[in-house]
Short mmCIF file of C-alpha atoms in Angstrom, two decimals:
data_model
loop_
_atom_site.label_atom_id
_atom_site.label_comp_id
_atom_site.label_asym_id
_atom_site.label_seq_id
_atom_site.Cartn_x
_atom_site.Cartn_y
_atom_site.Cartn_z
CA MET A 1 0.01 -0.06 -0.02
CA ILE A 2 1.37 3.40 -1.10
CA SER A 3 0.65 6.76 1.03
CA VAL A 4 1.12 9.82 -0.74
CA VAL A 5 1.62 13.00 1.47
CA SER A 6 1.47 16.32 0.18
CA THR A 7 2.65 19.47 1.64
CA VAL A 8 1.49 23.22 0.91
CA GLU A 9 4.19 25.75 1.62
CA SER A 10 2.77 28.75 3.14
CA VAL A 11 3.19 32.09 1.87
CA PRO A 12 5.26 34.43 4.09
CA ARG A 13 3.57 37.04 6.03
CA GLY A 14 5.59 39.49 4.62
CA THR A 15 4.64 39.25 1.18
CA ASP A 16 2.61 42.10 -0.05
CA THR A 17 -0.72 41.23 -1.92
CA GLN A 18 -2.43 43.93 -3.94
CA SER A 19 -5.93 44.27 -2.75
CA PRO A 20 -8.89 44.89 -5.35
CA SER A 21 -9.62 48.34 -6.37
CA LEU A 22 -12.98 50.16 -5.64
CA TYR A 23 -13.87 49.79 -9.32
CA GLN A 24 -12.91 46.07 -9.17
CA ARG A 25 -15.06 45.37 -6.18
CA ILE A 26 -18.25 47.12 -8.09
CA ARG A 27 -17.60 45.09 -11.12
CA LYS A 28 -17.65 42.09 -9.05
CA VAL A 29 -21.10 43.20 -7.55
CA LEU A 30 -22.59 44.63 -10.57
CA THR A 31 -22.26 41.52 -12.87
CA ARG A 32 -24.17 41.25 -15.92
CA ASP A 33 -26.67 38.77 -14.49
CA LEU A 34 -27.28 40.93 -11.79
CA LEU A 35 -28.06 43.86 -14.20
CA VAL A 36 -30.28 41.77 -16.36
CA THR A 37 -32.58 40.54 -13.38
CA LEU A 38 -32.49 44.44 -11.96
CA ALA A 39 -33.74 45.30 -15.49
CA LEU A 40 -36.25 42.52 -15.65
CA GLY A 41 -37.96 43.67 -12.42
CA GLN A 42 -38.42 47.19 -13.42
CA ILE A 43 -40.23 46.10 -16.45
CA LEU A 44 -42.65 44.39 -14.24
CA SER A 45 -42.94 47.66 -12.39
CA LEU A 46 -43.53 49.59 -15.45
CA LEU A 47 -46.23 47.35 -16.17
CA ILE A 48 -48.02 47.55 -12.83
CA CYS A 49 -47.53 51.71 -13.31
CA ALA A 50 -49.74 51.42 -16.43
CA ILE A 51 -52.08 49.33 -15.16
CA GLY A 52 -52.28 51.74 -12.24
CA LEU A 53 -52.74 54.67 -14.44
CA THR A 54 -55.30 53.10 -16.83
CA SER A 55 -57.41 52.29 -13.71
CA LYS A 56 -57.17 55.71 -12.30
CA TYR A 57 -58.50 57.37 -15.83
CA LEU A 58 -61.30 54.87 -15.78
CA ALA A 59 -62.16 55.37 -11.90
CA ASP A 60 -61.55 59.06 -11.92
CA ASP A 61 -62.54 60.67 -15.37
CA PHE A 62 -65.23 57.76 -16.51
CA HIS A 63 -66.56 56.91 -12.92
CA ALA A 64 -65.96 53.36 -13.93
CA ASN A 65 -65.25 51.52 -10.75
CA THR A 66 -65.30 47.87 -12.29
CA PRO A 67 -62.05 45.99 -10.37
CA VAL A 68 -63.58 42.65 -10.88
CA PHE A 69 -64.67 43.21 -14.58
CA GLN A 70 -61.04 44.51 -15.29
CA SER A 71 -59.81 41.45 -13.67
CA PHE A 72 -62.05 39.35 -15.62
CA LEU A 73 -61.15 40.58 -18.98
CA ASN A 74 -57.35 39.40 -17.98
CA TYR A 75 -58.54 35.91 -17.03
CA ILE A 76 -60.55 35.61 -20.23
CA LEU A 77 -57.11 36.29 -22.31
CA LEU A 78 -55.15 33.96 -20.12
CA PHE A 79 -57.76 31.36 -20.89
CA LEU A 80 -57.92 32.04 -24.82
CA VAL A 81 -54.06 31.94 -24.92
CA TYR A 82 -52.85 29.19 -22.46
CA THR A 83 -55.76 27.19 -21.43
CA THR A 84 -56.43 26.56 -25.08
CA THR A 85 -52.49 25.66 -25.42
CA LEU A 86 -52.84 23.06 -22.65
CA ALA A 87 -56.14 21.44 -24.49
CA VAL A 88 -54.00 20.79 -27.37
CA ARG A 89 -51.20 19.27 -25.74
CA GLN A 90 -50.52 15.66 -25.83
CA GLY A 91 -49.52 13.39 -22.92
CA GLU A 92 -49.10 14.30 -18.93
CA GLY A 93 -48.96 18.02 -20.03
CA ASN A 94 -52.55 18.01 -21.29
CA LEU A 95 -55.28 20.01 -19.84
CA LEU A 96 -57.48 16.92 -18.67
CA ALA A 97 -54.35 15.10 -17.36
CA ILE A 98 -53.51 18.22 -15.36
CA LEU A 99 -57.08 18.76 -14.04
CA LYS A 100 -57.30 14.92 -12.67
CA GLN A 101 -54.11 15.19 -10.70
CA ARG A 102 -54.32 18.59 -9.02
CA TRP A 103 -57.50 20.37 -10.15
CA TRP A 104 -58.41 21.26 -6.59
CA LYS A 105 -54.95 22.95 -5.96
CA TYR A 106 -55.38 25.36 -8.81
CA MET A 107 -59.00 25.91 -7.97
CA ILE A 108 -57.88 27.20 -4.66
CA LEU A 109 -54.85 29.27 -6.06
CA GLY A 110 -57.44 30.76 -8.67
CA LEU A 111 -59.56 31.91 -5.71
CA ILE A 112 -56.61 33.20 -3.74
CA ASP A 113 -55.37 35.32 -6.75
CA ILE A 114 -58.88 36.61 -7.64
CA GLU A 115 -59.62 37.90 -4.05
CA ALA A 116 -56.14 39.22 -3.55
CA ASN A 117 -56.70 41.76 -6.47
CA TYR A 118 -60.22 42.46 -5.25
CA LEU A 119 -59.26 43.12 -1.93
CA VAL A 120 -56.38 45.70 -2.62
CA LEU A 121 -58.49 47.54 -5.21
CA LYS A 122 -61.66 47.87 -3.01
CA ALA A 123 -59.27 49.14 -0.01
CA TYR A 124 -58.64 52.39 -2.01
CA GLN A 125 -62.44 53.31 -1.39
CA TYR A 126 -61.84 53.44 2.49
CA THR A 127 -58.51 54.38 3.32
CA THR A 128 -55.55 56.70 2.03
CA LEU A 129 -53.34 56.30 -0.80
CA SER A 130 -50.33 56.33 1.53
CA SER A 131 -51.60 53.56 3.89
CA VAL A 132 -52.15 51.39 0.66
CA GLN A 133 -48.69 51.79 -0.30
CA LEU A 134 -47.27 51.41 2.98
CA LEU A 135 -49.46 48.13 4.31
CA ASP A 136 -49.09 46.70 0.60
CA CYS A 137 -45.38 46.17 1.64
CA PHE A 138 -46.84 43.35 4.00
CA VAL A 139 -46.29 41.17 1.10
CA ILE A 140 -42.54 41.00 1.54
CA PRO A 141 -42.50 39.36 5.17
CA VAL A 142 -45.20 37.20 4.02
CA VAL A 143 -43.11 35.89 0.97
CA LEU A 144 -40.00 35.58 3.07
CA LEU A 145 -41.66 33.45 5.71
CA LEU A 146 -43.63 31.33 3.27
CA SER A 147 -40.28 30.59 1.06
CA TRP A 148 -38.53 29.77 4.52
CA PHE A 149 -40.81 27.13 5.65
CA PHE A 150 -42.54 25.67 2.24
CA LEU A 151 -39.65 26.34 -0.33
CA LEU A 152 -36.78 25.70 2.30
CA VAL A 153 -35.26 28.70 1.31
CA ARG A 154 -32.28 30.10 3.46
CA TYR A 155 -31.16 33.68 3.71
CA LYS A 156 -28.15 35.45 4.85
CA ALA A 157 -27.77 38.91 6.54
CA VAL A 158 -27.37 40.66 3.43
CA HIS A 159 -30.79 39.58 2.11
CA PHE A 160 -32.50 40.78 5.04
CA VAL A 161 -30.64 44.26 5.04
CA GLY A 162 -31.42 44.79 1.31
CA ALA A 163 -35.27 43.76 1.87
CA GLY A 164 -34.88 46.46 4.79
CA LEU A 165 -33.58 49.09 2.87
CA CYS A 166 -36.14 48.58 0.22
CA LEU A 167 -38.94 48.93 2.95
CA LEU A 168 -37.15 51.86 4.05
CA GLY A 169 -37.33 53.39 0.72
CA ILE A 170 -41.14 53.01 0.38
CA GLY A 171 -41.28 54.59 3.95
CA CYS A 172 -39.48 57.47 2.63
CA MET A 173 -41.82 57.62 -0.19
CA VAL A 174 -45.00 57.72 2.06
CA GLY A 175 -43.53 60.37 4.02
CA ALA A 176 -42.87 62.54 1.02
CA ASP A 177 -46.74 61.81 0.25
CA ILE A 178 -47.92 62.90 3.44
CA LEU A 179 -45.70 66.02 3.65
CA LEU A 180 -47.20 67.09 0.27
CA GLY A 181 -50.62 66.43 1.41
CA ARG A 182 -51.55 63.83 -1.07
CA GLN A 183 -54.03 62.13 1.21
CA GLN A 184 -56.46 60.68 -1.44
CA GLY A 185 -59.14 58.05 -0.47
CA LEU A 186 -59.68 59.15 2.89
CA GLY A 187 -62.99 57.38 4.26
CA GLU A 188 -64.91 57.05 7.36
CA GLN A 189 -63.85 53.27 7.52
CA LYS A 190 -59.95 53.90 7.51
CA LEU A 191 -59.34 50.83 9.90
CA PHE A 192 -61.42 48.44 7.50
CA GLY A 193 -59.69 49.79 4.49
CA ASP A 194 -56.30 48.90 6.16
CA LEU A 195 -57.42 45.34 6.92
CA LEU A 196 -58.22 44.78 3.37
CA VAL A 197 -54.98 46.06 2.27
CA LEU A 198 -53.28 43.63 4.83
CA GLY A 199 -55.47 40.76 3.67
CA GLY A 200 -54.80 41.44 0.07
CA ALA A 201 -50.95 41.78 0.59
CA THR A 202 -51.20 38.11 2.45
CA LEU A 203 -53.00 36.47 -0.07
CA TYR A 204 -50.65 38.01 -2.62
CA GLY A 205 -47.47 36.32 -0.91
CA ILE A 206 -49.38 32.92 -1.02
CA SER A 207 -50.18 33.34 -4.73
CA ASN A 208 -46.51 34.50 -5.37
CA VAL A 209 -44.84 31.75 -3.54
CA CYS A 210 -47.05 28.88 -5.08
CA GLU A 211 -46.42 30.39 -8.35
CA GLU A 212 -42.46 30.36 -7.76
CA PHE A 213 -43.03 26.58 -6.81
CA ILE A 214 -45.23 25.85 -10.03
CA VAL A 215 -43.01 27.80 -12.74
CA LYS A 216 -39.54 26.18 -11.15
CA ASN A 217 -40.86 22.50 -10.88
CA LEU A 218 -43.89 22.12 -13.38
CA SER A 219 -44.35 24.39 -16.22
CA ARG A 220 -45.03 28.52 -16.82
CA VAL A 221 -47.85 27.74 -19.47
CA GLU A 222 -49.50 25.13 -16.84
CA PHE A 223 -49.72 27.68 -14.23
CA LEU A 224 -51.01 30.66 -16.70
CA GLY A 225 -53.48 27.96 -17.89
CA MET A 226 -54.85 26.99 -14.91
CA MET A 227 -55.29 30.66 -13.53
CA GLY A 228 -56.88 31.51 -16.72
CA LEU A 229 -59.33 28.55 -16.49
CA PHE A 230 -60.35 29.01 -12.73
CA GLY A 231 -60.04 32.59 -12.74
CA SER A 232 -62.14 33.44 -15.63
CA PHE A 233 -64.71 30.85 -14.07
CA PHE A 234 -64.92 32.41 -10.45
CA SER A 235 -64.30 36.17 -11.34
CA GLY A 236 -67.44 35.66 -13.77
CA ILE A 237 -69.49 34.35 -11.18
CA GLN A 238 -68.34 37.43 -8.93
CA LEU A 239 -68.86 39.84 -11.70
CA ALA A 240 -72.56 38.66 -12.05
CA ILE A 241 -73.25 38.68 -8.28
CA MET A 242 -71.30 42.05 -7.17
CA GLU A 243 -70.58 44.20 -10.27
CA HIS A 244 -73.41 43.66 -12.83
CA LYS A 245 -75.14 46.87 -11.88
CA GLU A 246 -71.80 49.21 -11.75
CA LEU A 247 -71.25 47.78 -15.51
CA LEU A 248 -74.46 48.97 -16.75
CA LYS A 249 -73.58 52.38 -15.35
CA VAL A 250 -70.69 52.75 -17.45
CA PRO A 251 -71.05 55.33 -20.05
CA TRP A 252 -69.45 53.54 -22.94
CA ASP A 253 -67.69 55.31 -25.90
CA TRP A 254 -64.35 54.63 -27.68
CA GLN A 255 -62.23 56.18 -24.84
CA ILE A 256 -63.23 53.82 -22.28
CA GLY A 257 -63.12 50.90 -24.80
CA PHE A 258 -59.54 52.02 -25.35
CA LEU A 259 -58.73 52.27 -21.80
CA TYR A 260 -60.21 48.76 -20.97
CA VAL A 261 -58.17 47.30 -23.85
CA GLY A 262 -55.03 48.97 -22.61
CA PHE A 263 -55.55 47.79 -19.19
CA SER A 264 -56.18 44.17 -20.26
CA ALA A 265 -53.14 44.33 -22.29
CA PHE A 266 -50.79 45.43 -19.54
CA MET A 267 -52.34 43.03 -17.10
CA PHE A 268 -51.78 40.01 -19.47
CA GLY A 269 -48.45 41.35 -20.00
CA LEU A 270 -47.64 41.32 -16.40
CA TYR A 271 -49.26 37.96 -15.76
CA SER A 272 -47.40 36.42 -18.71
CA PHE A 273 -43.97 38.16 -18.08
CA MET A 274 -43.89 37.65 -14.14
CA PRO A 275 -43.44 33.69 -14.19
CA VAL A 276 -40.34 34.37 -16.43
CA VAL A 277 -38.63 36.75 -14.07
CA MET A 278 -39.90 34.63 -11.21
CA LYS A 279 -38.10 31.51 -12.66
CA ARG A 280 -34.94 33.52 -13.22
CA THR A 281 -34.80 34.77 -9.69
CA SER A 282 -37.58 34.29 -6.67
CA ALA A 283 -41.02 35.35 -5.25
CA THR A 284 -39.12 37.68 -2.78
CA SER A 285 -36.80 39.44 -5.48
CA VAL A 286 -39.81 39.99 -7.71
CA ASN A 287 -41.77 41.69 -4.88
CA LEU A 288 -38.69 43.85 -4.09
CA SER A 289 -38.73 45.00 -7.60
CA LEU A 290 -42.27 45.95 -7.64
CA LEU A 291 -41.73 48.56 -5.14
CA THR A 292 -40.64 50.77 -7.53
CA ALA A 293 -43.89 50.62 -9.35
CA ASP A 294 -45.67 53.60 -6.99
CA LEU A 295 -42.64 55.89 -8.02
CA TYR A 296 -42.94 55.18 -11.79
CA SER A 297 -46.63 56.21 -11.00
CA LEU A 298 -45.79 59.30 -8.96
CA PHE A 299 -43.18 60.49 -11.77
CA CYS A 300 -45.76 60.02 -14.39
CA GLY A 301 -48.40 61.70 -12.42
CA LEU A 302 -45.92 64.82 -12.41
CA PHE A 303 -46.78 65.51 -15.69
CA LEU A 304 -50.35 63.89 -16.36
CA PHE A 305 -52.20 64.89 -13.01
CA GLN A 306 -49.61 67.75 -11.92
CA TYR A 307 -48.42 66.27 -8.62
CA LYS A 308 -46.08 68.05 -6.57
CA PHE A 309 -42.46 67.21 -6.83
CA SER A 310 -40.28 66.39 -3.75
CA GLY A 311 -36.66 65.26 -3.43
CA LEU A 312 -37.48 62.51 -1.27
CA TYR A 313 -39.14 60.79 -4.18
CA LEU A 314 -35.61 60.35 -6.08
CA LEU A 315 -34.14 59.57 -2.64
CA SER A 316 -36.51 56.85 -1.98
CA PHE A 317 -36.09 55.28 -5.47
CA PHE A 318 -32.46 55.16 -5.14
CA ILE A 319 -32.74 53.55 -1.70
CA ILE A 320 -34.88 50.83 -3.09
CA ILE A 321 -32.35 50.32 -6.03
CA LEU A 322 -29.49 49.78 -3.45
CA GLY A 323 -31.76 47.54 -1.43
CA LEU A 324 -32.14 45.31 -4.45
CA VAL A 325 -28.48 45.44 -5.41
CA LEU A 326 -27.72 44.25 -1.99
CA TYR A 327 -30.43 41.58 -1.95
CA SER A 328 -29.38 40.24 -5.42
CA SER A 329 -25.58 40.33 -4.87
CA SER A 330 -25.65 37.35 -2.83
CA SER A 331 -26.89 33.57 -3.06
CA THR A 332 -29.76 32.20 -1.30
CA TYR A 333 -29.17 28.70 0.26
CA VAL A 334 -32.02 26.07 -0.98
CA ALA A 335 -32.09 22.37 0.78
CA GLN A 336 -33.56 20.29 -1.56
CA ASP A 337 -33.39 17.20 0.27
CA PRO A 338 -33.50 16.98 4.12
CA ARG A 339 -31.61 13.82 4.32
CA VAL A 340 -28.51 15.93 3.44
CA TYR A 341 -28.51 17.13 6.96
CA LYS A 342 -28.15 13.71 8.39
CA GLN A 343 -25.34 12.84 5.88
CA PHE A 344 -23.52 15.99 6.86
CA ARG A 345 -23.75 15.29 10.77
CA ASN A 346 -22.42 11.65 10.37
CA THR A 347 -19.47 12.83 7.99
CA GLY A 348 -17.04 13.48 10.94
CA SER A 349 -17.85 9.73 12.63
CA GLN A 350 -17.46 8.07 9.36
CA PRO A 351 -13.95 7.00 7.75
CA THR A 352 -12.72 8.74 4.51
CA ASN A 353 -13.60 6.91 1.56
CA ASN A 354 -12.08 8.61 -1.57
CA ASN A 355 -14.06 6.30 -4.09
CA PRO A 356 -17.55 6.09 -2.78
CA PRO A 357 -19.69 3.20 -4.11
CA PRO A 358 -22.16 4.26 -6.86
CA LEU A 359 -25.67 4.74 -6.12
CA SER A 360 -28.15 1.88 -6.90
CA PRO A 361 -30.13 2.51 -9.97
CA GLY A 362 -33.33 4.67 -9.54
CA VAL A 363 -32.12 6.11 -6.27
CA VAL A 364 -31.73 9.77 -6.22
CA GLU A 365 -28.64 11.47 -4.79
CA PRO A 366 -29.54 14.06 -2.06
CA SER A 367 -28.21 17.59 -2.71
CA VAL A 368 -27.83 20.95 -1.40
CA THR A 369 -27.85 23.60 -4.01
CA TYR A 370 -27.08 27.27 -4.41
CA THR A 371 -29.67 29.56 -6.27
CA SER A 372 -28.54 32.78 -7.06
CA LEU A 373 -29.17 36.08 -8.77
CA ASP A 374 -25.66 36.45 -9.27
CA PRO A 375 -23.84 33.38 -9.42
CA GLU A 376 -20.56 32.95 -7.26
CA PRO A 377 -18.84 30.01 -8.80
CA VAL A 378 -15.81 30.31 -6.86
CA ASP A 379 -16.82 30.92 -3.38
CA GLU A 380 -20.49 28.82 -3.26
CA LEU A 381 -19.89 25.68 -5.47
CA PRO A 382 -22.63 23.09 -5.73
CA VAL A 383 -22.23 20.48 -2.99
CA ARG A 384 -22.86 16.89 -3.73
CA VAL A 385 -23.26 14.20 -0.96
CA ALA A 386 -23.17 10.84 -1.88
#
């Protein structure tokens, strides 16, 4: 038996090593993948900004308060595009095969998605715009907790710091609204409106985490097709019960029709594009990116609605972007198989074996993977445990 012993000669302490410059450190953080991720998130924010602007024109200029009907149009588009795509598929991805396996799960998810949209839109009638913007951020801790317990995502300190900065940016924006007197939507039941926002944010968080799991493990087309099927069905029922009288009061003309078409197109684009971004990143990252949507709406309002400008708006925007960069600069840890923890605990008491026996056919190897918006191939390589 031949043993080979290798030694590593340490570098003398006196040897000078050149530290990386500030430019090199910034280049290491602001990689191409991170910049692409930030850009995709801001596209989603711009879509939400467009949705908000069309809704504001419908409600304020034409007195068309029809949130259920607007959502119904989006679900119909999803049904026509994605549900029909599932219907013509063959094999396990066929619509009937999916319904046989997990129809009740998608039915519950469709109801959650519908009511999340309805609760937040309804809250504008009872509480202030500032309260909606601030309390809607409750979706961030909801997504963090659900991702931790159900998706087994493990965060680092930098992720919590980044998320905290994003929320600080929203607080700065709300403070600017209060200083400028933009208290829109005050009603006699402000507490009820605040509870509606919290309920809608909670449902949004549940829907987003479920969406992340589906698009990463099943299919984006399957998720959107099921949302189109159950969303159009239940929103149609809700429309017939709650909004048919409001719909008859709408003074239909080409301008209102154009706004409805625009709203539906932006909403359809948001629903279609969000799973693409979420598959690349995560539900938490997407929701942090969407925090800038209110700022884009404010910037548009400076020209369209003669809003007053405040330097706090720009400050809040840069704080949110800084928080996004911090959150996206480091990877999150995902334990895919709980058995791996037992493997790691037992490695210290077992003899080292340089040539482990191969796994039996059909046995899945437990693993730990690192998912990141900015891959770090040197510091955090995937770990395989036999």
